[in-house]
mmCIF file of C-alpha atoms in Angstrom:
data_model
loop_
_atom_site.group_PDB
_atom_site.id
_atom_site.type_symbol
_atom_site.label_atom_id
_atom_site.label_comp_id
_atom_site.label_asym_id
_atom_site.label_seq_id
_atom_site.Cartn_x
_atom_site.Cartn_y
_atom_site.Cartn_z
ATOM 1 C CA UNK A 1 -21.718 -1.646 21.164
ATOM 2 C CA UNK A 2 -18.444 0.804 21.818
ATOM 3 C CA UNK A 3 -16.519 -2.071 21.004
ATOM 4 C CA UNK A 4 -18.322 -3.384 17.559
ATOM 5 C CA UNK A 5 -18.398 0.571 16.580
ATOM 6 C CA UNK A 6 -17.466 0.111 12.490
ATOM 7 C CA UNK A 7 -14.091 2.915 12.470
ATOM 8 C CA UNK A 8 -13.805 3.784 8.693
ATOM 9 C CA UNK A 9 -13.057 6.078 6.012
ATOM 10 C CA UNK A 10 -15.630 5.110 3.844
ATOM 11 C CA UNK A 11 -17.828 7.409 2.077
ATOM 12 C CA UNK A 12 -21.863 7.436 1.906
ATOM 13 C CA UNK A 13 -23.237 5.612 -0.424
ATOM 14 C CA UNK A 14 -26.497 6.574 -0.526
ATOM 15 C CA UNK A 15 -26.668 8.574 -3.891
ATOM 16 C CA UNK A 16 -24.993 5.692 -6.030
ATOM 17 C CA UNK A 17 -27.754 3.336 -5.239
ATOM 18 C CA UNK A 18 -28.600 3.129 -9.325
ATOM 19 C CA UNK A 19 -25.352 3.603 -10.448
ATOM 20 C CA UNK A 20 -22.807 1.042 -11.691
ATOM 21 C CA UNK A 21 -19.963 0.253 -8.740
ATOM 22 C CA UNK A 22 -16.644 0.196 -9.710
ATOM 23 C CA UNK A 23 -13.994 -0.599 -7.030
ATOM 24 C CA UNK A 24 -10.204 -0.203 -8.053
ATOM 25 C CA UNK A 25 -7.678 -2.209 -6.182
ATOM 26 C CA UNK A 26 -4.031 -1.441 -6.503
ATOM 27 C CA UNK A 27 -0.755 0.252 -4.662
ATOM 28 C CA UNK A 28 0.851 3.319 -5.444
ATOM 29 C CA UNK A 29 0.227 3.223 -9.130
ATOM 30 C CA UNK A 30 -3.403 3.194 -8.299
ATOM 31 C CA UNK A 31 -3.635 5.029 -5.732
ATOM 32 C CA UNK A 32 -4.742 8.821 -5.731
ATOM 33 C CA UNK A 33 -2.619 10.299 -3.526
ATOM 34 C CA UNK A 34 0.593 9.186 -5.282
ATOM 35 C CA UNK A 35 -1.143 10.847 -8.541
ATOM 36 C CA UNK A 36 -2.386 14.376 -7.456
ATOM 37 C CA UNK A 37 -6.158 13.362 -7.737
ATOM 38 C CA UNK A 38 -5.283 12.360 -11.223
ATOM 39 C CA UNK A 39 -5.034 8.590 -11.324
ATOM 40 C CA UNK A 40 -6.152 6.372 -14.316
ATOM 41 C CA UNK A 41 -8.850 5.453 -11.503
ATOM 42 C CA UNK A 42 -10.563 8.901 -11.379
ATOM 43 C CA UNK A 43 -9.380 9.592 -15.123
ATOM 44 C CA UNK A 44 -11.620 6.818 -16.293
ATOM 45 C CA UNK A 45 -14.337 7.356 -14.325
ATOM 46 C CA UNK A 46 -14.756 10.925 -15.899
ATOM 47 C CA UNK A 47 -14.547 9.067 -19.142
ATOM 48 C CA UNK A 48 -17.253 7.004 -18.213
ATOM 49 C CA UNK A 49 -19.527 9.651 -17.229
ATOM 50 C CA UNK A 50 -18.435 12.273 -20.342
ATOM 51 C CA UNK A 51 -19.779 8.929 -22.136
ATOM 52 C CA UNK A 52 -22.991 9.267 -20.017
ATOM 53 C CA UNK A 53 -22.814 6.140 -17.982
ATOM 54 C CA UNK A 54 -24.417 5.999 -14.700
ATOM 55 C CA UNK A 55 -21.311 4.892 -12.844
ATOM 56 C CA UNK A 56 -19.135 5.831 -9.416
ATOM 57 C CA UNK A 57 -15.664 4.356 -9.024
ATOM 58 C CA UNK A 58 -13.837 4.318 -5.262
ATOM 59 C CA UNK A 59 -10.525 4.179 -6.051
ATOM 60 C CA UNK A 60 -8.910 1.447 -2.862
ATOM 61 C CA UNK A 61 -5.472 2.055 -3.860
ATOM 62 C CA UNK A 62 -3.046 2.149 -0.886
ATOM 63 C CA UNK A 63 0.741 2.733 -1.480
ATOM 64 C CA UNK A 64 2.850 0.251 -0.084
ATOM 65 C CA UNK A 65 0.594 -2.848 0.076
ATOM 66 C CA UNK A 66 1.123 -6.079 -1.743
ATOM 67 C CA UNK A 67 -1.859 -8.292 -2.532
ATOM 68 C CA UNK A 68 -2.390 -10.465 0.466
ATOM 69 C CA UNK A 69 -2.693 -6.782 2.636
ATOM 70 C CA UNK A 70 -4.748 -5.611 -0.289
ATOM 71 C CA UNK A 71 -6.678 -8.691 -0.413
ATOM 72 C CA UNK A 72 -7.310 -8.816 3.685
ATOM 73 C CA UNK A 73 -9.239 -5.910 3.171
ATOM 74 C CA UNK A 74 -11.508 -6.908 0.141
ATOM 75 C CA UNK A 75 -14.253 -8.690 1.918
ATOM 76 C CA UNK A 76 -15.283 -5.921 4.644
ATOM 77 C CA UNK A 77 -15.272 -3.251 1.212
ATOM 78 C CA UNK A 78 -17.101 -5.833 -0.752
ATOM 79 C CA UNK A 79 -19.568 -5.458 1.734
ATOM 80 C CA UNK A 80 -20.038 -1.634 2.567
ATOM 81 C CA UNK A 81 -19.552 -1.231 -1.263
ATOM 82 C CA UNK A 82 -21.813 -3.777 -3.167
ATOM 83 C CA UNK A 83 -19.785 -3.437 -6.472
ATOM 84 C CA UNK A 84 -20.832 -4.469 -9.244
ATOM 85 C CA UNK A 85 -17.078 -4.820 -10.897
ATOM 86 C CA UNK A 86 -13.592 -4.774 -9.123
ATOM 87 C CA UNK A 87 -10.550 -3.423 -11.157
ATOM 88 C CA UNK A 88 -6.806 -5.041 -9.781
ATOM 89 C CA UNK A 89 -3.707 -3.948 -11.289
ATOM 90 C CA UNK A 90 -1.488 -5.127 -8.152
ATOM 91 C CA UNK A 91 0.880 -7.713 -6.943
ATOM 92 C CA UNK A 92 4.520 -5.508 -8.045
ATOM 93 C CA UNK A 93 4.921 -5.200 -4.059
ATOM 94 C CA UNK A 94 4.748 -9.141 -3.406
ATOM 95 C CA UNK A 95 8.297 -9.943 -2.005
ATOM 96 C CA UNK A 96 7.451 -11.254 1.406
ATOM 97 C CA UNK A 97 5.230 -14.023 0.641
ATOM 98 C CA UNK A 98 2.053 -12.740 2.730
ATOM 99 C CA UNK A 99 -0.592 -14.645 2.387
ATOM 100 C CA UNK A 100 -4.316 -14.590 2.913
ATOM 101 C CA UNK A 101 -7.037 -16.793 2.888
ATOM 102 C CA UNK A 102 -10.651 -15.759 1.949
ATOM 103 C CA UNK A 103 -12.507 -18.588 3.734
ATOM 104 C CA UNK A 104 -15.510 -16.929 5.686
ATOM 105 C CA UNK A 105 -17.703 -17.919 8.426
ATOM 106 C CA UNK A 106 -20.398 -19.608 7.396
ATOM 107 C CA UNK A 107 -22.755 -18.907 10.416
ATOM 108 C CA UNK A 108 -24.056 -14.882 11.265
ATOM 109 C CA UNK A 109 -23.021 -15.809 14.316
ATOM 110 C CA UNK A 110 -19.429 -16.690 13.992
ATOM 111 C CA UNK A 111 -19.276 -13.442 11.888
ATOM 112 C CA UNK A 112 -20.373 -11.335 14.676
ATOM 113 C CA UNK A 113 -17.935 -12.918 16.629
ATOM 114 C CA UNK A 114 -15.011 -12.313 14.299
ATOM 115 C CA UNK A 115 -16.058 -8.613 14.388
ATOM 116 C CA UNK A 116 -15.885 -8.469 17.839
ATOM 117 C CA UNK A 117 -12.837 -10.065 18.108
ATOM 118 C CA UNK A 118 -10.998 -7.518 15.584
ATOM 119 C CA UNK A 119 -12.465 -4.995 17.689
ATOM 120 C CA UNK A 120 -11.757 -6.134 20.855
ATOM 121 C CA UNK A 121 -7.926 -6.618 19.726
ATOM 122 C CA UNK A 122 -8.056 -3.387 18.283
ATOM 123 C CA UNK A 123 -8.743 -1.416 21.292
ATOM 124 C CA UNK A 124 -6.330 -3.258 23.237
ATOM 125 C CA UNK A 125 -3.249 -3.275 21.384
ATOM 126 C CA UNK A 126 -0.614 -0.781 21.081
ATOM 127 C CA UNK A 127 0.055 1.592 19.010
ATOM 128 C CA UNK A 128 2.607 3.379 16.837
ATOM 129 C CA UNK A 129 2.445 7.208 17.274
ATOM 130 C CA UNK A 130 2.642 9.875 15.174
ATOM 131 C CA UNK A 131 4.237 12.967 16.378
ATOM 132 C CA UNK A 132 2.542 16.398 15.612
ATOM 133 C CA UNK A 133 5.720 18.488 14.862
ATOM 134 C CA UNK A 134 6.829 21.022 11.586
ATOM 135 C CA UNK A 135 9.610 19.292 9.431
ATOM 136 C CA UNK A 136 13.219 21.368 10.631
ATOM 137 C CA UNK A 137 13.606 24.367 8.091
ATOM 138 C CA UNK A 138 16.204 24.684 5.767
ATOM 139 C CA UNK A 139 18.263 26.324 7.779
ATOM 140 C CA UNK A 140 17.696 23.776 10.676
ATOM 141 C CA UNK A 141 18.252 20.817 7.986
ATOM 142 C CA UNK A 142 22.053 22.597 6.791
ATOM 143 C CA UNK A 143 23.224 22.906 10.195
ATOM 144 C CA UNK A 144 21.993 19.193 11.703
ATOM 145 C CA UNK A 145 23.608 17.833 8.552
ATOM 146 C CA UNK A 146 26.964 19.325 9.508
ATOM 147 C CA UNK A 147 26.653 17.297 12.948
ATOM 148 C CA UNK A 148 25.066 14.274 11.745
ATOM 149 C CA UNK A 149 28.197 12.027 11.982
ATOM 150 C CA UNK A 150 28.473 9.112 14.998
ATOM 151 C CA UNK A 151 30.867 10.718 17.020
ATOM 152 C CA UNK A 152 28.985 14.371 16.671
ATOM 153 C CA UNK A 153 25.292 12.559 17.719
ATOM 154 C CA UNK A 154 26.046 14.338 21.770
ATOM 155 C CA UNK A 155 26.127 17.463 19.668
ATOM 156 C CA UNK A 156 23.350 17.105 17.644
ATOM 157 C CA UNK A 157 20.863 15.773 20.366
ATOM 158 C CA UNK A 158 22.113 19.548 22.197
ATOM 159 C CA UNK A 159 21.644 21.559 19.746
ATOM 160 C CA UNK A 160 17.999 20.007 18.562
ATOM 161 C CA UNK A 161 16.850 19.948 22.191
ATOM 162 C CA UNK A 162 17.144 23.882 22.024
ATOM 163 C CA UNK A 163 14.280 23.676 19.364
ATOM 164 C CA UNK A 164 12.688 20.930 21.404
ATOM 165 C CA UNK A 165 13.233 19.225 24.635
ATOM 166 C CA UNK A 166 10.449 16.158 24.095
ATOM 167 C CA UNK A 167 12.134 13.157 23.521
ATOM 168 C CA UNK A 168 9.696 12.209 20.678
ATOM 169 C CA UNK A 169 10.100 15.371 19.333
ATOM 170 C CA UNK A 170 13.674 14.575 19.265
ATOM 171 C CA UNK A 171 13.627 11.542 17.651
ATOM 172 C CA UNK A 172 10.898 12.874 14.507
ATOM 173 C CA UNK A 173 14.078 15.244 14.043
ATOM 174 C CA UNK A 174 16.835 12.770 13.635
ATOM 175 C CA UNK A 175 14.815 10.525 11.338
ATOM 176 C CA UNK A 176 14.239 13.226 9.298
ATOM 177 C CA UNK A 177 17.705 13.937 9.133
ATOM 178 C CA UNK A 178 18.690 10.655 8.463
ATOM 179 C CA UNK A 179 16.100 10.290 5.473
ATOM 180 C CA UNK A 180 18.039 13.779 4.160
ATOM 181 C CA UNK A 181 20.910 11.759 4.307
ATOM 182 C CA UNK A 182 19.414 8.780 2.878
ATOM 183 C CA UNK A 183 17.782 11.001 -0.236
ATOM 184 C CA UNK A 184 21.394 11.867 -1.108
ATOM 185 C CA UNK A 185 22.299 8.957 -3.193
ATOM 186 C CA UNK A 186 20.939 5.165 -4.042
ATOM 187 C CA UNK A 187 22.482 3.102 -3.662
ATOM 188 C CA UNK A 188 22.902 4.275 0.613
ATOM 189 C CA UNK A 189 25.703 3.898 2.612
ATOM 190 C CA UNK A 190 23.568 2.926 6.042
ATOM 191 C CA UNK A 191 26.614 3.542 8.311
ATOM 192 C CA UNK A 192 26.111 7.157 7.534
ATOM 193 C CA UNK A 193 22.786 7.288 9.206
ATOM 194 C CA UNK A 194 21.477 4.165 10.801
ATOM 195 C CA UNK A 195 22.913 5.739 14.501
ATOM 196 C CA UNK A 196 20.780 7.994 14.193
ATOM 197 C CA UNK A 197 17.644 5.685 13.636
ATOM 198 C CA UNK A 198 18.580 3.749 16.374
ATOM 199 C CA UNK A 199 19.006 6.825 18.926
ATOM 200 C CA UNK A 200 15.437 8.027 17.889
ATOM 201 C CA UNK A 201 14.181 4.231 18.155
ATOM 202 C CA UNK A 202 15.693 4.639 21.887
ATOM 203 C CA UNK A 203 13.926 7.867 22.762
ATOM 204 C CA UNK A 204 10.609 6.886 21.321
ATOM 205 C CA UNK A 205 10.202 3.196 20.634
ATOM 206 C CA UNK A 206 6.499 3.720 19.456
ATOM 207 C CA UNK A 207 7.265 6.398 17.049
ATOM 208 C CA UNK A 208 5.426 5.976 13.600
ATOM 209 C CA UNK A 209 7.897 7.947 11.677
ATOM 210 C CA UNK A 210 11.401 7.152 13.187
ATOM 211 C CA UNK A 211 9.851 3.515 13.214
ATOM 212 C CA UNK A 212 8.744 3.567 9.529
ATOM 213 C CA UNK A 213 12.353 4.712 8.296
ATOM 214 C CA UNK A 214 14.788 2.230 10.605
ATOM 215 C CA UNK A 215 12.238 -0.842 9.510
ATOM 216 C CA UNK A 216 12.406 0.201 6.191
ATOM 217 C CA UNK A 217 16.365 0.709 5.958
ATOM 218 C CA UNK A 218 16.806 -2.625 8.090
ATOM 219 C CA UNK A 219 14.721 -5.006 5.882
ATOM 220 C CA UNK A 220 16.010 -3.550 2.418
ATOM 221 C CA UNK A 221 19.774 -3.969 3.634
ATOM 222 C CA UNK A 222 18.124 -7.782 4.582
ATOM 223 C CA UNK A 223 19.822 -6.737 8.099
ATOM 224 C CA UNK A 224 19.024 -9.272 11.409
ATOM 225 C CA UNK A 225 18.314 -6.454 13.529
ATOM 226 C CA UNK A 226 14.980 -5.940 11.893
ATOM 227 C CA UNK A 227 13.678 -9.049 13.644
ATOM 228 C CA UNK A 228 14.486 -7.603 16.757
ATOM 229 C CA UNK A 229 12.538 -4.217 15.572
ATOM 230 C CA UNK A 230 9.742 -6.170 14.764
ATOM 231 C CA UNK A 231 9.383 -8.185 17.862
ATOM 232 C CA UNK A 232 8.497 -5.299 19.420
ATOM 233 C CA UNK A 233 5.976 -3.962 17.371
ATOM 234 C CA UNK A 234 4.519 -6.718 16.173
ATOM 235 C CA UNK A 235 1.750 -6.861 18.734
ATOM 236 C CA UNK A 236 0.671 -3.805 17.393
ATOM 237 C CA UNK A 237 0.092 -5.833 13.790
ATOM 238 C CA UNK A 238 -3.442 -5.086 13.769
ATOM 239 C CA UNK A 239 -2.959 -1.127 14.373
ATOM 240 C CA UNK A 240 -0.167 -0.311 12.493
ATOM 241 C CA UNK A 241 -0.083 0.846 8.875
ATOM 242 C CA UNK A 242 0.239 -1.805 5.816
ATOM 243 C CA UNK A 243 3.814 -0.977 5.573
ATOM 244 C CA UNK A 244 5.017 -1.940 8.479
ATOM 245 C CA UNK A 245 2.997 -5.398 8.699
ATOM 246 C CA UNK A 246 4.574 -6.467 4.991
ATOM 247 C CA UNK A 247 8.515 -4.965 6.156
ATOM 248 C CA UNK A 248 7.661 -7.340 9.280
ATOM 249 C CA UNK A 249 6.570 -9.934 6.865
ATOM 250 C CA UNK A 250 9.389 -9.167 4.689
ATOM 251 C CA UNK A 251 11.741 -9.463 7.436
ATOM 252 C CA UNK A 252 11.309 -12.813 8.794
ATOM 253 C CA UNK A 253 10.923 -13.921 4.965
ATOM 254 C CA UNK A 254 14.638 -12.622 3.816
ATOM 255 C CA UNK A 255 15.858 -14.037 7.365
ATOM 256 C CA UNK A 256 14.176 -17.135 6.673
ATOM 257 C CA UNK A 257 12.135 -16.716 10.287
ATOM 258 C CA UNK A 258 8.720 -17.960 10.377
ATOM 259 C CA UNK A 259 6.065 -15.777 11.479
ATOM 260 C CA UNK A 260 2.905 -16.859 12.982
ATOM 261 C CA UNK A 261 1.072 -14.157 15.375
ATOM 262 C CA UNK A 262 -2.309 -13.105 15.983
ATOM 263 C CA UNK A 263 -1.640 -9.610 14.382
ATOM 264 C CA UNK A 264 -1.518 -11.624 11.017
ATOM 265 C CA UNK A 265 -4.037 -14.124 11.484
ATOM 266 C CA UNK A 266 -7.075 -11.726 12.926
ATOM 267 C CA UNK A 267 -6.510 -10.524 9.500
ATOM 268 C CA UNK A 268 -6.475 -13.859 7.764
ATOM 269 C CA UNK A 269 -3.170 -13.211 6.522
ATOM 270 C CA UNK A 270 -0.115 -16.085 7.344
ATOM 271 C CA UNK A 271 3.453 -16.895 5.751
ATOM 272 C CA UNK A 272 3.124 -18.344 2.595
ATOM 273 C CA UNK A 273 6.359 -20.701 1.799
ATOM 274 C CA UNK A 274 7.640 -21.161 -1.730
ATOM 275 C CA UNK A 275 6.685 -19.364 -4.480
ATOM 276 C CA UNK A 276 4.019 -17.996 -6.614
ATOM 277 C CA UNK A 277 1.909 -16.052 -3.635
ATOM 278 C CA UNK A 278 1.001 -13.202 -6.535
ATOM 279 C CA UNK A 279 -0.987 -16.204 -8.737
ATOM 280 C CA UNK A 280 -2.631 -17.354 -5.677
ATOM 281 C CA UNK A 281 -4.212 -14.485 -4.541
ATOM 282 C CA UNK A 282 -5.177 -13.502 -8.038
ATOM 283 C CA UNK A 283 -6.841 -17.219 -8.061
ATOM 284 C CA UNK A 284 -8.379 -16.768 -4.694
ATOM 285 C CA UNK A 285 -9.863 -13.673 -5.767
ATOM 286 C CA UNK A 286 -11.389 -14.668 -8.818
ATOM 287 C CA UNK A 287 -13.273 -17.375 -7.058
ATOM 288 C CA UNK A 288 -14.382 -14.938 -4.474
ATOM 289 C CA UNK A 289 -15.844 -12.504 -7.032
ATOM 290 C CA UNK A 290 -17.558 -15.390 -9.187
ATOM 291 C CA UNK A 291 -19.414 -16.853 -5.886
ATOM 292 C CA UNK A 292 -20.522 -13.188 -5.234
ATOM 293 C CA UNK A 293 -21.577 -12.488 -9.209
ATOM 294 C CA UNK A 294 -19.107 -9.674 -9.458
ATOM 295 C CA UNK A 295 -17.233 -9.075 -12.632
ATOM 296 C CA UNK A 296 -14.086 -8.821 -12.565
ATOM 297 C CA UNK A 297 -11.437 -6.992 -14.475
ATOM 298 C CA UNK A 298 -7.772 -7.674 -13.932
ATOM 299 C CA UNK A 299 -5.379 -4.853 -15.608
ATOM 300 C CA UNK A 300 -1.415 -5.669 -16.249
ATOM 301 C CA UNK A 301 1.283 -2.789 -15.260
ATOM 302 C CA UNK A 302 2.373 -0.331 -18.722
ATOM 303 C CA UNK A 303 5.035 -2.018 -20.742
ATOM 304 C CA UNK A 304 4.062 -5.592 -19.270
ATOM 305 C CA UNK A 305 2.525 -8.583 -21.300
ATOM 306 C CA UNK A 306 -0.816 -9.036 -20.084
ATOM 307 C CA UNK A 307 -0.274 -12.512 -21.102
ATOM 308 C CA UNK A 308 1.610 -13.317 -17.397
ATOM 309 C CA UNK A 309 -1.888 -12.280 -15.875
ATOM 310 C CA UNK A 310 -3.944 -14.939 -17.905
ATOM 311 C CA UNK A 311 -1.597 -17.486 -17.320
ATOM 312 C CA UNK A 312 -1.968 -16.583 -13.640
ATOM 313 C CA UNK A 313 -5.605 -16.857 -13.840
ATOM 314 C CA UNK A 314 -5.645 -19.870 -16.581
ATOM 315 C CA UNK A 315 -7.575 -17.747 -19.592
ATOM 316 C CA UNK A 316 -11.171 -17.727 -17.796
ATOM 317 C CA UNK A 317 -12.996 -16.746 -20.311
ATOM 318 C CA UNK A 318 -15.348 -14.616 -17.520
ATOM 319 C CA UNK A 319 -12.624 -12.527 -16.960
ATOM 320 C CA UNK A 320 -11.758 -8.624 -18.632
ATOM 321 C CA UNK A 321 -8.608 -8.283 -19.152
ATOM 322 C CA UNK A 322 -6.577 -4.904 -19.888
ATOM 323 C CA UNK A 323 -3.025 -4.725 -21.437
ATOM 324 C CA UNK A 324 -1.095 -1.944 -20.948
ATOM 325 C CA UNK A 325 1.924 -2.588 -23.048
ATOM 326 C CA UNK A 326 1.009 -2.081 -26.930
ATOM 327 C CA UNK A 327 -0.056 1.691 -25.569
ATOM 328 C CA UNK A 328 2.835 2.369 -24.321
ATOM 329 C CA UNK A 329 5.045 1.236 -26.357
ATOM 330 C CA UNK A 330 3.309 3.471 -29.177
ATOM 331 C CA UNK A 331 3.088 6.099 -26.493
ATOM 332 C CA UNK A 332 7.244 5.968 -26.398
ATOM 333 C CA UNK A 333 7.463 7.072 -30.104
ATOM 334 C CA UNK A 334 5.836 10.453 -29.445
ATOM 335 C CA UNK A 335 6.380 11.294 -25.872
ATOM 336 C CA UNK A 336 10.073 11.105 -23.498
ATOM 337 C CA UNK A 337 10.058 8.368 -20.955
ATOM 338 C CA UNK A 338 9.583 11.364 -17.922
ATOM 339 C CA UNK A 339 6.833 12.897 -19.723
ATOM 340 C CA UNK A 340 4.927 9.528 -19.549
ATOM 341 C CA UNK A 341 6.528 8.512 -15.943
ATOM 342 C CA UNK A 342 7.807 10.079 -12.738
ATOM 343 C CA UNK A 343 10.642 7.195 -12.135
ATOM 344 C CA UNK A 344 12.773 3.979 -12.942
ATOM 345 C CA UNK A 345 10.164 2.309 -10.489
ATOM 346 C CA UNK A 346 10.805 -1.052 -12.600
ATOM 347 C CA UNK A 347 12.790 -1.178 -15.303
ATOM 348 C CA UNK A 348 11.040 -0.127 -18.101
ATOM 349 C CA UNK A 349 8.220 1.661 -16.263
ATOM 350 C CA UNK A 350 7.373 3.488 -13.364
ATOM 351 C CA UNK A 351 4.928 5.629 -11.330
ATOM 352 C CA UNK A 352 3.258 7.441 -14.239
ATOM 353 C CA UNK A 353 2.547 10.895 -14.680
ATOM 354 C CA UNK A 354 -0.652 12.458 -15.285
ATOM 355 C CA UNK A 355 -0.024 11.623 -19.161
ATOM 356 C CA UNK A 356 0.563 8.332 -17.856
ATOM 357 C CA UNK A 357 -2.178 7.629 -16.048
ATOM 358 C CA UNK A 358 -4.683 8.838 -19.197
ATOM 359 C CA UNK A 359 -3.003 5.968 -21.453
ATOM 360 C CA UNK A 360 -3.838 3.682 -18.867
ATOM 361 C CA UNK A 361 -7.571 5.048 -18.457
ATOM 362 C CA UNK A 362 -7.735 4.949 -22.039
ATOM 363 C CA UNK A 363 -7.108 1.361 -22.256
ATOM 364 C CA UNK A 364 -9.162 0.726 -19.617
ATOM 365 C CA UNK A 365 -12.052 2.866 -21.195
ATOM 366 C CA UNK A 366 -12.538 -0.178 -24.088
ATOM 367 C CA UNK A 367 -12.980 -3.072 -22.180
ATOM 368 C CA UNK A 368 -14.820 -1.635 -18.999
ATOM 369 C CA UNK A 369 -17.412 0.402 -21.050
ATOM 370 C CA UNK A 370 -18.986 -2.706 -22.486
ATOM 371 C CA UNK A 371 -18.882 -4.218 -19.132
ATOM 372 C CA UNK A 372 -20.794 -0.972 -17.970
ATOM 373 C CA UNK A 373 -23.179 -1.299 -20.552
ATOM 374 C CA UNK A 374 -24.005 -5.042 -20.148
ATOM 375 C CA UNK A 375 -24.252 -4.689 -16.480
ATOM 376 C CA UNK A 376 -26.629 -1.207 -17.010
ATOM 377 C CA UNK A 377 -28.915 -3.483 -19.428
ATOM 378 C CA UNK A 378 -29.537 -6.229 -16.400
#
């Protein structure tokens, strides 16, 4: 029983018994977090309700994940959640070619087992750690900077181990220094920083943070050493954030490594070769949902033909689609690019401000509402 324990997040459910389910599935541009509670997910479920419908969106978002880590997920939320509808706008994040496959067990049985298998590997796998320590002060930041060079790194390990004199400790400081180097410029100069990664890697191997930014660094610059880096952690595949499995996955993709390991398959996720992983998931899913008789509404990103997304999903007629590139293009004649996003995410969008995020829940609002109502007449 400790073992099969369900660990989650999730919320009660128990007063949205008679309302109309609505999960949203998505990345950073769904996500609340990344929006300041103000995401076109919560924006249009207010809409829904000024409207009176009986309805209660969770808003899945998770920054970082691309649709097979999204997707891996779906089936144990389908289940707590009973939606009636799932909302995707997803798959910008898909450059690693993760893949996952929806078949389930057919027998109680073998479910059971699956469950206890998850949590069985769970308990037993490593870790990455956080470390609970204050970010350096200004102050702190100026005068590391100063000693932040290669040949100054004896220095700087002295005169932070005066603050400190944990190694892990140590090595959440020079990460942070090196992303205040990093945040200086794009495109980075790695050689400026990456010693430092690599000392806080050696003083605390299992370190979340220091292990989040050297991953990170190694797989964008498409450097070898990130297979190394993820040899060791990938036994920890089934504990570790979403980011690091897809930089992992990312990794061994741009090195042209395959990856097989039980971290990815407990999950039902594997190495997808070729092409075209984005189209397959949105496939998969929409054969998932139709077997389970939940609608299904797929959203493009602002500025993007929603045309790419019925190709990807051949027209089915039993689909909702919502554009997002008409708005926003009559959105540009009145308001500035940053008053509508936050960045040059992609090149003619990006993470959108609040302002943003309303012209998405607004052309959201006119397809889902009839979906609401059809579903509240059943």
């Amino acid at each position: 029983m400790i073992l099969i324990t369900p660990e989650t997040e999730y919320e009660d459910l128990s007063g949205d018994a008679d309302k109309i389910r609505i999960l949203t599935i998505g990345e950073s541009t769904t996500d609340d977090r990344h929006a300041n509670g103000q995401s076109w997910s919560t924006q249009l479920e207010k809409q829904l309700l000024a409207k009176g419908h009986k309805v209660r969106i969770y808003n899945l978002g998770k920054t970082g994940s691309s649709t097979g880590i999204l997707l891996s997920r779906l089936p144990n939320q389908l289940e707590l959640y009973r939606p009636h509808i799932v909302m995707t706008m997803m798959g910008i994040n898909d450059r690693e070619n993760l893949s996952y496959d929806f078949s389930e067990p057919p027998l109680k049985l073998q479910k059971l087992f699956q469950i206890v298998k998850e949590r069985v590997y769970s308990r037993f796998s490593c870790e990455a750690e956080s470390v609970n320590a204050e970010k350096p002060s200004g102050d702190e930041l100026k005068r590391w900077l100063l000693l932040a060079g290669k040949e100054k790194l004896p220095a700087l390990e002295k005169d932070i181990r005066q603050k400190t004199t944990n190694d892990k400790e140590v090595a959440f400081y020079l990460a942070n220094i090196a992303e205040a180097i990093k945040g200086r410029r794009f495109p980075y100069d790695e050689s400026e920083f990456i010693h430092l990664l690599d000392r806080a890697y050696q003083l605390h191997p299992r370190g979340s943070y220091n292990l989040r930014m050297l991953l990170g660094v190694l797989t964008t610059k498409e450097n070898p050493r990130c297979l190394e880096v993820a040899k060791e952690i990938l036994p920890c595949g089934i504990n570790l954030d979403d980011d690091f499995l897809r930089w992992i996955s990312e990794c061994h993709n741009k090195m042209k490594v395959p990856l097989s390991h039980d971290s990815l398959s407990i999950r039902g996720l594997s190495m997808m070769s070729g092409t075209g992983v984005t189209a397959n998931h949105y496939q998969k899913l929409a054969v998932l949902l139709k077997e389970k008789k939940i609608s299904f509404v797929a959203m493009q990103y602002p500025t993007l033909p929603v045309e790419n997304l019925k190709r990807m999903l051949k027209g089915d007629s039993e689909i909702t689609f919502v554009g997002n590139q008409e708005n926003f293009r009559e959105a540009s004649k009145t308001y500035r690019y940053d008053e509508i996003f936050r960045d040059r995410f992609r090149s003619t969008w990006g993470h959108t401000t609040d302002l943003g995020h309303k012209i998405i829940a607004d052309s959201a609002m006119k397809e889902v509402e009839p979906l609401v109502v059809k579903l509240s007449r059943k």
